[in-house]
PDB file of C-alpha atoms in Angstrom:
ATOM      1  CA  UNK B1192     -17.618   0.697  13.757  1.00  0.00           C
ATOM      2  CA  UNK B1193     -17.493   1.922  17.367  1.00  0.00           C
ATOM      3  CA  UNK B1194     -14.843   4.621  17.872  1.00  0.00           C
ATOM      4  CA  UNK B1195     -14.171   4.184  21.481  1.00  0.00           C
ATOM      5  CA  UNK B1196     -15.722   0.692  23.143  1.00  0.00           C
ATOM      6  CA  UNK B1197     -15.939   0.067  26.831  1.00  0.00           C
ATOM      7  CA  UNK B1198     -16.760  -3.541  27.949  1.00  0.00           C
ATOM      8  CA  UNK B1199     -18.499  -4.243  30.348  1.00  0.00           C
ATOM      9  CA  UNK B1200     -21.479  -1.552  30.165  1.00  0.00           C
ATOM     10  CA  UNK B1201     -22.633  -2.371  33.280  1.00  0.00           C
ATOM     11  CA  UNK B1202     -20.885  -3.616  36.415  1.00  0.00           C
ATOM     12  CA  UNK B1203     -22.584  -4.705  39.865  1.00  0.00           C
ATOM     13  CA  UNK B1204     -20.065  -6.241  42.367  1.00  0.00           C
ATOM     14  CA  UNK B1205     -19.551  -6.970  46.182  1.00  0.00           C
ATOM     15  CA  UNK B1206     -17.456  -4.782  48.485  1.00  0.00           C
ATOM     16  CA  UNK B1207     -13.947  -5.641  48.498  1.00  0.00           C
ATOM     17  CA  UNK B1208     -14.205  -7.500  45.016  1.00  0.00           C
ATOM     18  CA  UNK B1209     -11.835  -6.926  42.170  1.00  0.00           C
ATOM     19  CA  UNK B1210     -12.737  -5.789  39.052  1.00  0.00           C
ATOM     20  CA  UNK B1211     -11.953  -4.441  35.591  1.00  0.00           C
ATOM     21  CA  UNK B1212     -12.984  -2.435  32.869  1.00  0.00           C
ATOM     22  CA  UNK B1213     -11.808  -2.637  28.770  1.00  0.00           C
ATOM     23  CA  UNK B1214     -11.328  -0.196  26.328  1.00  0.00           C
ATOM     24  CA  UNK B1215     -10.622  -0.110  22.768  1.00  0.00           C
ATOM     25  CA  UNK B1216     -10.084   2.595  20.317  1.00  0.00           C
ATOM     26  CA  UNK B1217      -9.793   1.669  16.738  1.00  0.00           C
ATOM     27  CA  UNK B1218      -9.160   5.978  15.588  1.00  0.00           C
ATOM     28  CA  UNK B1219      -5.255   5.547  15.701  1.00  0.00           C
ATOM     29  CA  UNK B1220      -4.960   7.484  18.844  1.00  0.00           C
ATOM     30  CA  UNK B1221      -1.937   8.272  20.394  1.00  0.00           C
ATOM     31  CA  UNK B1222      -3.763   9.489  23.710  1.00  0.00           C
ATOM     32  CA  UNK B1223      -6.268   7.672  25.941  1.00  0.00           C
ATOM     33  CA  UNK B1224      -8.005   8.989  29.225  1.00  0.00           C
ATOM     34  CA  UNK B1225     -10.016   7.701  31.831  1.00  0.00           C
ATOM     35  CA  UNK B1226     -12.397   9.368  33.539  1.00  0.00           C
ATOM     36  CA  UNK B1227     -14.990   9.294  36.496  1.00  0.00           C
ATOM     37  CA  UNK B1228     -18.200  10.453  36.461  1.00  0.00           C
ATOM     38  CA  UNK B1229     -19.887  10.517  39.987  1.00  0.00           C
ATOM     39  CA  UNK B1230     -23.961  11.032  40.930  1.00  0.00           C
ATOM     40  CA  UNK B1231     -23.874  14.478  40.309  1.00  0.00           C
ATOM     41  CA  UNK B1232     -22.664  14.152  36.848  1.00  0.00           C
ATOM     42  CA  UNK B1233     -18.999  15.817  37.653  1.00  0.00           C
ATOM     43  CA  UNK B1234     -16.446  14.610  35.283  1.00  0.00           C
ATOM     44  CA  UNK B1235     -13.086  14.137  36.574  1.00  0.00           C
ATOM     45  CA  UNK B1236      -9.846  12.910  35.134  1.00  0.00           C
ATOM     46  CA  UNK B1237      -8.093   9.832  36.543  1.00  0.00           C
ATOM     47  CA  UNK B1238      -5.507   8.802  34.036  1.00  0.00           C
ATOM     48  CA  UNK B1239      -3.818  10.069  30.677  1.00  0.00           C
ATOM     49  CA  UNK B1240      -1.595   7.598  28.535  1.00  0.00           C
ATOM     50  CA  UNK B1241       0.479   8.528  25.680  1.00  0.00           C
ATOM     51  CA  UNK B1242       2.188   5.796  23.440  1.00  0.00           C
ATOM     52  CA  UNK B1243       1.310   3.127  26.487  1.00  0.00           C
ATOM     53  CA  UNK B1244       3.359   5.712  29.302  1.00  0.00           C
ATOM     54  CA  UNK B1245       1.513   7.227  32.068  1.00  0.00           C
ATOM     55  CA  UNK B1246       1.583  11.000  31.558  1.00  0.00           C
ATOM     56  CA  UNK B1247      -1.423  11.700  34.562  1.00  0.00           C
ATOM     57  CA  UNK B1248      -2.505  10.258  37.642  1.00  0.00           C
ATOM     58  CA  UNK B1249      -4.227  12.328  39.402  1.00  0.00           C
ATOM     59  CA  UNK B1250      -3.968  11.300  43.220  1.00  0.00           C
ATOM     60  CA  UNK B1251      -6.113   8.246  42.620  1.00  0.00           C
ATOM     61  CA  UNK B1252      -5.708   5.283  45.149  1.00  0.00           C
ATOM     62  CA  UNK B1253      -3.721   2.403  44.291  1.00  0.00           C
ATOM     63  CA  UNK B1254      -6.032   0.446  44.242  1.00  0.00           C
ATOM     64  CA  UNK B1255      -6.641   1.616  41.078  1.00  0.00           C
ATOM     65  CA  UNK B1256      -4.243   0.469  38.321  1.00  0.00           C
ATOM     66  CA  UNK B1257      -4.215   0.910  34.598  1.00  0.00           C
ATOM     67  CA  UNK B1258      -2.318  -1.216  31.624  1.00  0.00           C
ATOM     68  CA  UNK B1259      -2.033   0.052  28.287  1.00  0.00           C
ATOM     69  CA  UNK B1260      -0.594  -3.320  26.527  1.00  0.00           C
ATOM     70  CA  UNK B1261      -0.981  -0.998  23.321  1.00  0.00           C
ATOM     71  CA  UNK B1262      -1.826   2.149  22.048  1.00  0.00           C
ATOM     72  CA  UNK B1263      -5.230   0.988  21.323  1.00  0.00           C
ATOM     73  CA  UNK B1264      -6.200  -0.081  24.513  1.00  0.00           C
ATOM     74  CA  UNK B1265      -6.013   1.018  28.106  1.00  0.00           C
ATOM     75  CA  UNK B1266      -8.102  -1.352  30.671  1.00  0.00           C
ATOM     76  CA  UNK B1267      -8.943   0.218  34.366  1.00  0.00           C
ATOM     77  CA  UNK B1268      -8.187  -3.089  37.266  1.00  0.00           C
ATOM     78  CA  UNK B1269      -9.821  -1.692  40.482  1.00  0.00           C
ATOM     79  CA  UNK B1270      -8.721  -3.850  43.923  1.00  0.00           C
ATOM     80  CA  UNK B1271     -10.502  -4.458  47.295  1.00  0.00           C
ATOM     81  CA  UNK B1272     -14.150  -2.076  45.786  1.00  0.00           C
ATOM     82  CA  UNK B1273     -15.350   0.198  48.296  1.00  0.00           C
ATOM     83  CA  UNK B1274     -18.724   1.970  47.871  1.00  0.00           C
ATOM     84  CA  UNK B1275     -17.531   5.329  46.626  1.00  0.00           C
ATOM     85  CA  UNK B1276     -16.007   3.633  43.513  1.00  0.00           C
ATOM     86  CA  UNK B1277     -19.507   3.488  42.106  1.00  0.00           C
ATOM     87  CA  UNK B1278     -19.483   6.067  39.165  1.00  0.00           C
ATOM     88  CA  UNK B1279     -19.947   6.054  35.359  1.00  0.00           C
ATOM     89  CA  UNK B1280     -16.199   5.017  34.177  1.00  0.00           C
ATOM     90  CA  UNK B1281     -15.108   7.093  30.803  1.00  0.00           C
ATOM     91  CA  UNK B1282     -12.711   5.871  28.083  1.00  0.00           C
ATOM     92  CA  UNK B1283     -11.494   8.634  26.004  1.00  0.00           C
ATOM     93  CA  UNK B1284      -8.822   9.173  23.651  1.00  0.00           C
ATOM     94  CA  UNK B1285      -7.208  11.712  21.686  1.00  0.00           C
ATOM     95  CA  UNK B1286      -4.996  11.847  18.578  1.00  0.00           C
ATOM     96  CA  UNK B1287      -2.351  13.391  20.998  1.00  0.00           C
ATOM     97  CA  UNK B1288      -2.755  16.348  23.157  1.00  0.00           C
ATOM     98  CA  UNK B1289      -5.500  16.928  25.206  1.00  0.00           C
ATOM     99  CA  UNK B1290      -6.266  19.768  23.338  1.00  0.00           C
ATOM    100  CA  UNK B1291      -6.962  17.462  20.412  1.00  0.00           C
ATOM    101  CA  UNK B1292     -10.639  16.356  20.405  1.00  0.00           C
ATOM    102  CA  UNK B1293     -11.536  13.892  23.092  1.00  0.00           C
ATOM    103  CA  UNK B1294     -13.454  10.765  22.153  1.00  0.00           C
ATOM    104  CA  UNK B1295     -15.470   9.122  24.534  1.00  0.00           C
ATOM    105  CA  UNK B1296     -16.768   5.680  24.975  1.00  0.00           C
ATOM    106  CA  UNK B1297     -20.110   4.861  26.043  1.00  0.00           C
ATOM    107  CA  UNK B1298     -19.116   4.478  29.775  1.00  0.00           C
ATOM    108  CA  UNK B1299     -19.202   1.287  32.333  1.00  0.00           C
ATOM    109  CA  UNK B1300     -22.047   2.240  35.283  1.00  0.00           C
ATOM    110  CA  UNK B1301     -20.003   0.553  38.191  1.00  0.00           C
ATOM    111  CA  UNK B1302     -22.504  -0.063  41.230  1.00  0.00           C
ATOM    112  CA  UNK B1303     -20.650  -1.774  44.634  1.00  0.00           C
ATOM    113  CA  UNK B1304     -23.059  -3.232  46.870  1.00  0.00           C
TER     114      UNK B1304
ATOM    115  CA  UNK L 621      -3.828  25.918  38.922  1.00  0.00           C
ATOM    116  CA  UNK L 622      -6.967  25.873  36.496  1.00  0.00           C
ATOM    117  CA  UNK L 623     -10.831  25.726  36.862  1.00  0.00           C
ATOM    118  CA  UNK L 624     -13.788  26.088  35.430  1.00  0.00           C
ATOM    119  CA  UNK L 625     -17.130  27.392  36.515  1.00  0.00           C
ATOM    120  CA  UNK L 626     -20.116  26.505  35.291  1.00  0.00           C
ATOM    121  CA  UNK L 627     -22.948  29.222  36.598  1.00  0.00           C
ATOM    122  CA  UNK L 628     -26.200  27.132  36.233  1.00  0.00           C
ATOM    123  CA  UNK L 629     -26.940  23.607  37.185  1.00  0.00           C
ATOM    124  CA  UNK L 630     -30.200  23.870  34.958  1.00  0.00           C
ATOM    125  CA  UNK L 631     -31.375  25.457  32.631  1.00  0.00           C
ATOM    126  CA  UNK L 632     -35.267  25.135  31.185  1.00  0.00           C
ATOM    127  CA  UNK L 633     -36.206  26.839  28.139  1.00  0.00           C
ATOM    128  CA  UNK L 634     -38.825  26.261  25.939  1.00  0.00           C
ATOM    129  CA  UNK L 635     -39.055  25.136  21.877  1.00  0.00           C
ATOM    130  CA  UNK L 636     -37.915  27.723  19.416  1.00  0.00           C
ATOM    131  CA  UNK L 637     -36.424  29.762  22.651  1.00  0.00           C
ATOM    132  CA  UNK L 638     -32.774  31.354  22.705  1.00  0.00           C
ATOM    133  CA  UNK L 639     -30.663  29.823  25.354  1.00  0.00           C
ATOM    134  CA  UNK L 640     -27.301  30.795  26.670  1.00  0.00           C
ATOM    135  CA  UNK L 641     -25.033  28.571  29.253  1.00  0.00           C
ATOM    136  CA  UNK L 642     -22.353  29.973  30.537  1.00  0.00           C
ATOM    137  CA  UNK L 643     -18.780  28.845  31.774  1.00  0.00           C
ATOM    138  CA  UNK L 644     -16.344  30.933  33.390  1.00  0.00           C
ATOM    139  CA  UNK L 645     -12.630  29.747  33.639  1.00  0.00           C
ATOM    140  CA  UNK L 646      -9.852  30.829  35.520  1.00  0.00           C
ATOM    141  CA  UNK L 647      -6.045  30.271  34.054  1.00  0.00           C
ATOM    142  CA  UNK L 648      -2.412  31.690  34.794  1.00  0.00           C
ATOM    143  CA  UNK L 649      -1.405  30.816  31.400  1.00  0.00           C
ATOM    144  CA  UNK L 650      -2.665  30.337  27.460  1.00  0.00           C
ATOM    145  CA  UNK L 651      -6.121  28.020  27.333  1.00  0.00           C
ATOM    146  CA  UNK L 652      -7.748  25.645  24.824  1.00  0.00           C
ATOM    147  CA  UNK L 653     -11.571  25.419  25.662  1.00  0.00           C
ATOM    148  CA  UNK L 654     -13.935  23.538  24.682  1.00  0.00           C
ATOM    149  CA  UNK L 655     -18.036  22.095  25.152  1.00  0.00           C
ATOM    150  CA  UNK L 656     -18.780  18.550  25.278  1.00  0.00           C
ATOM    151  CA  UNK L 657     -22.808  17.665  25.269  1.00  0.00           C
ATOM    152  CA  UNK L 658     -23.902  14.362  26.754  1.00  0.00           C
ATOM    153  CA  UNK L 659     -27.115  12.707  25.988  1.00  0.00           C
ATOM    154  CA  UNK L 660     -28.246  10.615  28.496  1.00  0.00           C
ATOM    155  CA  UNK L 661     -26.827   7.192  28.875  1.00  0.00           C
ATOM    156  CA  UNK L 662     -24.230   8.060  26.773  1.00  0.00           C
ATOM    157  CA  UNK L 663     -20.079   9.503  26.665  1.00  0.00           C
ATOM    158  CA  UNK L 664     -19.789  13.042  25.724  1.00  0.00           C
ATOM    159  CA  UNK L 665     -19.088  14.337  21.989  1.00  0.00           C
ATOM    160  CA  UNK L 666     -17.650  17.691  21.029  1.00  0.00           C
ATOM    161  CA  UNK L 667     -19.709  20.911  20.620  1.00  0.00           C
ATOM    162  CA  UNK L 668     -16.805  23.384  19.734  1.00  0.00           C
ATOM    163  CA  UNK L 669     -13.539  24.482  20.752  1.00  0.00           C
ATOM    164  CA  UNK L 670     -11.612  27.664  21.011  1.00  0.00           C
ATOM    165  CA  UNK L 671      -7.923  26.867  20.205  1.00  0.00           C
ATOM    166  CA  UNK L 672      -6.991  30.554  18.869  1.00  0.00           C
ATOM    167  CA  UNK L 673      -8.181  33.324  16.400  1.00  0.00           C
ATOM    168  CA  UNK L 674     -11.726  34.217  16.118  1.00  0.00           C
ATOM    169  CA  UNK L 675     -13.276  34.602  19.220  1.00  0.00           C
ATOM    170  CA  UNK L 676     -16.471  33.334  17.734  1.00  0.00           C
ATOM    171  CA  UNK L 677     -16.497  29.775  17.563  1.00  0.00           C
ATOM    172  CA  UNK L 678     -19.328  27.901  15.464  1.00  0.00           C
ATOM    173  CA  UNK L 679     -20.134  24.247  16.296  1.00  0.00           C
ATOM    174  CA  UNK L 680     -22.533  21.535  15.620  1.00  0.00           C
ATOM    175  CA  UNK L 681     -26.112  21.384  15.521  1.00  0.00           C
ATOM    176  CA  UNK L 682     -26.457  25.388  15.681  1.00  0.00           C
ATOM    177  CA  UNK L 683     -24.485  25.890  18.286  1.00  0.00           C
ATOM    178  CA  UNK L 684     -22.307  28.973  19.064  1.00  0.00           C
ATOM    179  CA  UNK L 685     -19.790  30.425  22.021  1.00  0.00           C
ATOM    180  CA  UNK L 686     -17.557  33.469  22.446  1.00  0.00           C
ATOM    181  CA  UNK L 687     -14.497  33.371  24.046  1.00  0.00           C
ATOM    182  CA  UNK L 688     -13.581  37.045  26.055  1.00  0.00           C
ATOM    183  CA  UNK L 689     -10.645  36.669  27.494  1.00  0.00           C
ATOM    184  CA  UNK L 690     -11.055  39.668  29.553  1.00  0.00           C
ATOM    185  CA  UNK L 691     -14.175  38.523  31.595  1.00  0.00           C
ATOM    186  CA  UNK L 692     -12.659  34.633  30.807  1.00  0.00           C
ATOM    187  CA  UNK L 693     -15.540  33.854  29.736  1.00  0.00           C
ATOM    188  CA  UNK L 694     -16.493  30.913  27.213  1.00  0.00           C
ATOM    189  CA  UNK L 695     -20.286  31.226  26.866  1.00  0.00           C
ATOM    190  CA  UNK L 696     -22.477  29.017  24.667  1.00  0.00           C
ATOM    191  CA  UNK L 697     -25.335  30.063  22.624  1.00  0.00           C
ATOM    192  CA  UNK L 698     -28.361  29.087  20.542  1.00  0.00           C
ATOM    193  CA  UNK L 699     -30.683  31.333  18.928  1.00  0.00           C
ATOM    194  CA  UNK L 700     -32.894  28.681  18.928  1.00  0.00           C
ATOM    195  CA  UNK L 701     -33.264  24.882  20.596  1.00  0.00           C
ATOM    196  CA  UNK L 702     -34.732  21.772  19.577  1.00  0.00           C
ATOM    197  CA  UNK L 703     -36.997  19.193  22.336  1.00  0.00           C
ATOM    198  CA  UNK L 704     -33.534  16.985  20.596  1.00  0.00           C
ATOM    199  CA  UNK L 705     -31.147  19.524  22.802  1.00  0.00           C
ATOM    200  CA  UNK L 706     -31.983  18.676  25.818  1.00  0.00           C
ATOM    201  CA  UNK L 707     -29.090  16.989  27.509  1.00  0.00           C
ATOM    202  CA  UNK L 708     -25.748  17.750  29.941  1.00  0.00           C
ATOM    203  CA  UNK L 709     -23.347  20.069  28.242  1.00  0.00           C
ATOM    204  CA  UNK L 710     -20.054  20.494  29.960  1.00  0.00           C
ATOM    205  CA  UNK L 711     -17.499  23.125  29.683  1.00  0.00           C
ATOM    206  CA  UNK L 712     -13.629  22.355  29.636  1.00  0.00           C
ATOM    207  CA  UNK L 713     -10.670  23.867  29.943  1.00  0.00           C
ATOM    208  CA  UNK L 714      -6.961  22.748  28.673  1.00  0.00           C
ATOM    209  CA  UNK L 715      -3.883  23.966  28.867  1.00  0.00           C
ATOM    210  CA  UNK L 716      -1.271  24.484  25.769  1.00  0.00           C
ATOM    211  CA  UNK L 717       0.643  21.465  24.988  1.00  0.00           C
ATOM    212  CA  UNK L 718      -0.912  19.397  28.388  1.00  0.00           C
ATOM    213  CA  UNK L 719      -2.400  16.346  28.812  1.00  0.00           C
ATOM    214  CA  UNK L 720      -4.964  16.817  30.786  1.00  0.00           C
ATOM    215  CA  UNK L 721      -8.495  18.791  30.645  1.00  0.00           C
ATOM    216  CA  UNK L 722     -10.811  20.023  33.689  1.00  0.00           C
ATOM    217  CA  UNK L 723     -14.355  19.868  32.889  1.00  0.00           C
ATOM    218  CA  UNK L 724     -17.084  22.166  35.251  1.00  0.00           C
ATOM    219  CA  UNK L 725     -19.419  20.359  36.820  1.00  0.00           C
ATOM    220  CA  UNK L 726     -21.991  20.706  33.662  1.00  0.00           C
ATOM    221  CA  UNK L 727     -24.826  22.221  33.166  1.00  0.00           C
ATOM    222  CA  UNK L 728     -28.626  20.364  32.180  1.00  0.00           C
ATOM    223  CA  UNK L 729     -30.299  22.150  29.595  1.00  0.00           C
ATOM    224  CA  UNK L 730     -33.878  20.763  29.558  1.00  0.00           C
ATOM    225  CA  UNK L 731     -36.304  22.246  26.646  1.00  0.00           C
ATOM    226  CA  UNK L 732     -39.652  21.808  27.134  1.00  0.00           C
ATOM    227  CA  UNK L 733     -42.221  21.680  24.606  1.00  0.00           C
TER     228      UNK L 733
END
């Protein structure tokens, strides 16, 4: 059983589109990150959830906009794409802390055309 | 504010060689670090981490790093890689109790045969 699933794996989409990304963790998590990854491999952090509350955003647009219906899942809705969202998208979660082990999902390689 | 600074972009080392990467960190209060490898095409998994006690921190697949707190540095060692090691390892920095972790910008260990 996958730890920490992302759907889709792959994303290709049309400026201005809007889009999002799934993820599941099935480890009983309390914690769950996302994270993006640009060309150059740098890892940054976008959002933290605990217990389904926002804990970090870290001066992302709006136009980015998690939901964590549950603890198990926290899904990534991007609005109006520009061409810099293109990245590797990470899922991550935690049992709590961050200084709990992270683990990661396979990432979502978002291209915008 | 915290940060992490990873000294090499690459590294190449041959089979059966020694290699050391090296992080550097910079913190106004008590750190939890950490390495994360990625494979390619794939999320990162843990290395190691350095919560508290022994400086010397063992980890998987042979891997080793030392945390000095007076030169803050987290280095990571192996006496000796595999062609299997070759990857993106990333060093990360957390602080006690937070929610969020700051990776450096990674480094690409490439072993050659």
């Amino acid at each position: 059983d996958t730890a920490v699933s992302q759907t889709p794996k792959y994303l290709v989409t049309q400026m201005g589109n809007d889009k999002s990304i799934k993820c599941e963790q099935n480890l009983g998590h309390d914690t769950m990150y996302w994270y993006k990854q640009d060309s150059k491999k740098f890892l940054k952090i976008m959002f933290s959830y605990n217990n389904k509350e926002l804990i970090i955003n870290e001066t992302v647009p709006n136009r980015f906009s998690p939901k964590s219906p549950d603890k198990a899942h926290l899904n990534l809705h991007i609005n109006s794409l520009e061409l810099g969202d293109s990245a590797v998208y990470f899922c991550a979660s935690s049992q709590e802390r961050a200084t709990d082990t992270q683990y990661f999902g396979p990432g979502t390689r978002l291209t915008v055309l | 504010a915290q940060s992490v600074t990873q000294l090499d972009s690459q590294v190449p080392v041959f089979e059966e060689a020694p290699v050391e990467l090296r992080c550097n960190y910079s913190s106004s209060v008590s750190v939890y670090l950490f390495w994360y490898v990625q494979y390619p095409n794939q999320g990162l998994q843990l290395l190691l981490k350095y919560l508290s006690g022994s400086t010397l921190v063992k980890g998987i697949n042979g891997f080793e790093a030392e945390f000095n707190k007076s030169q803050t540095s987290f280095h990571l060692r192996k006496p000796s890689v595999h062609i299997s090691d070759t990857a993106e390892y990333f060093c990360a920095v957390s602080n006690t109790g937070g929610f969020k972790t700051i990776f450096g910008a990674g480094t690409r260990l490439f072993v050659k045969a």
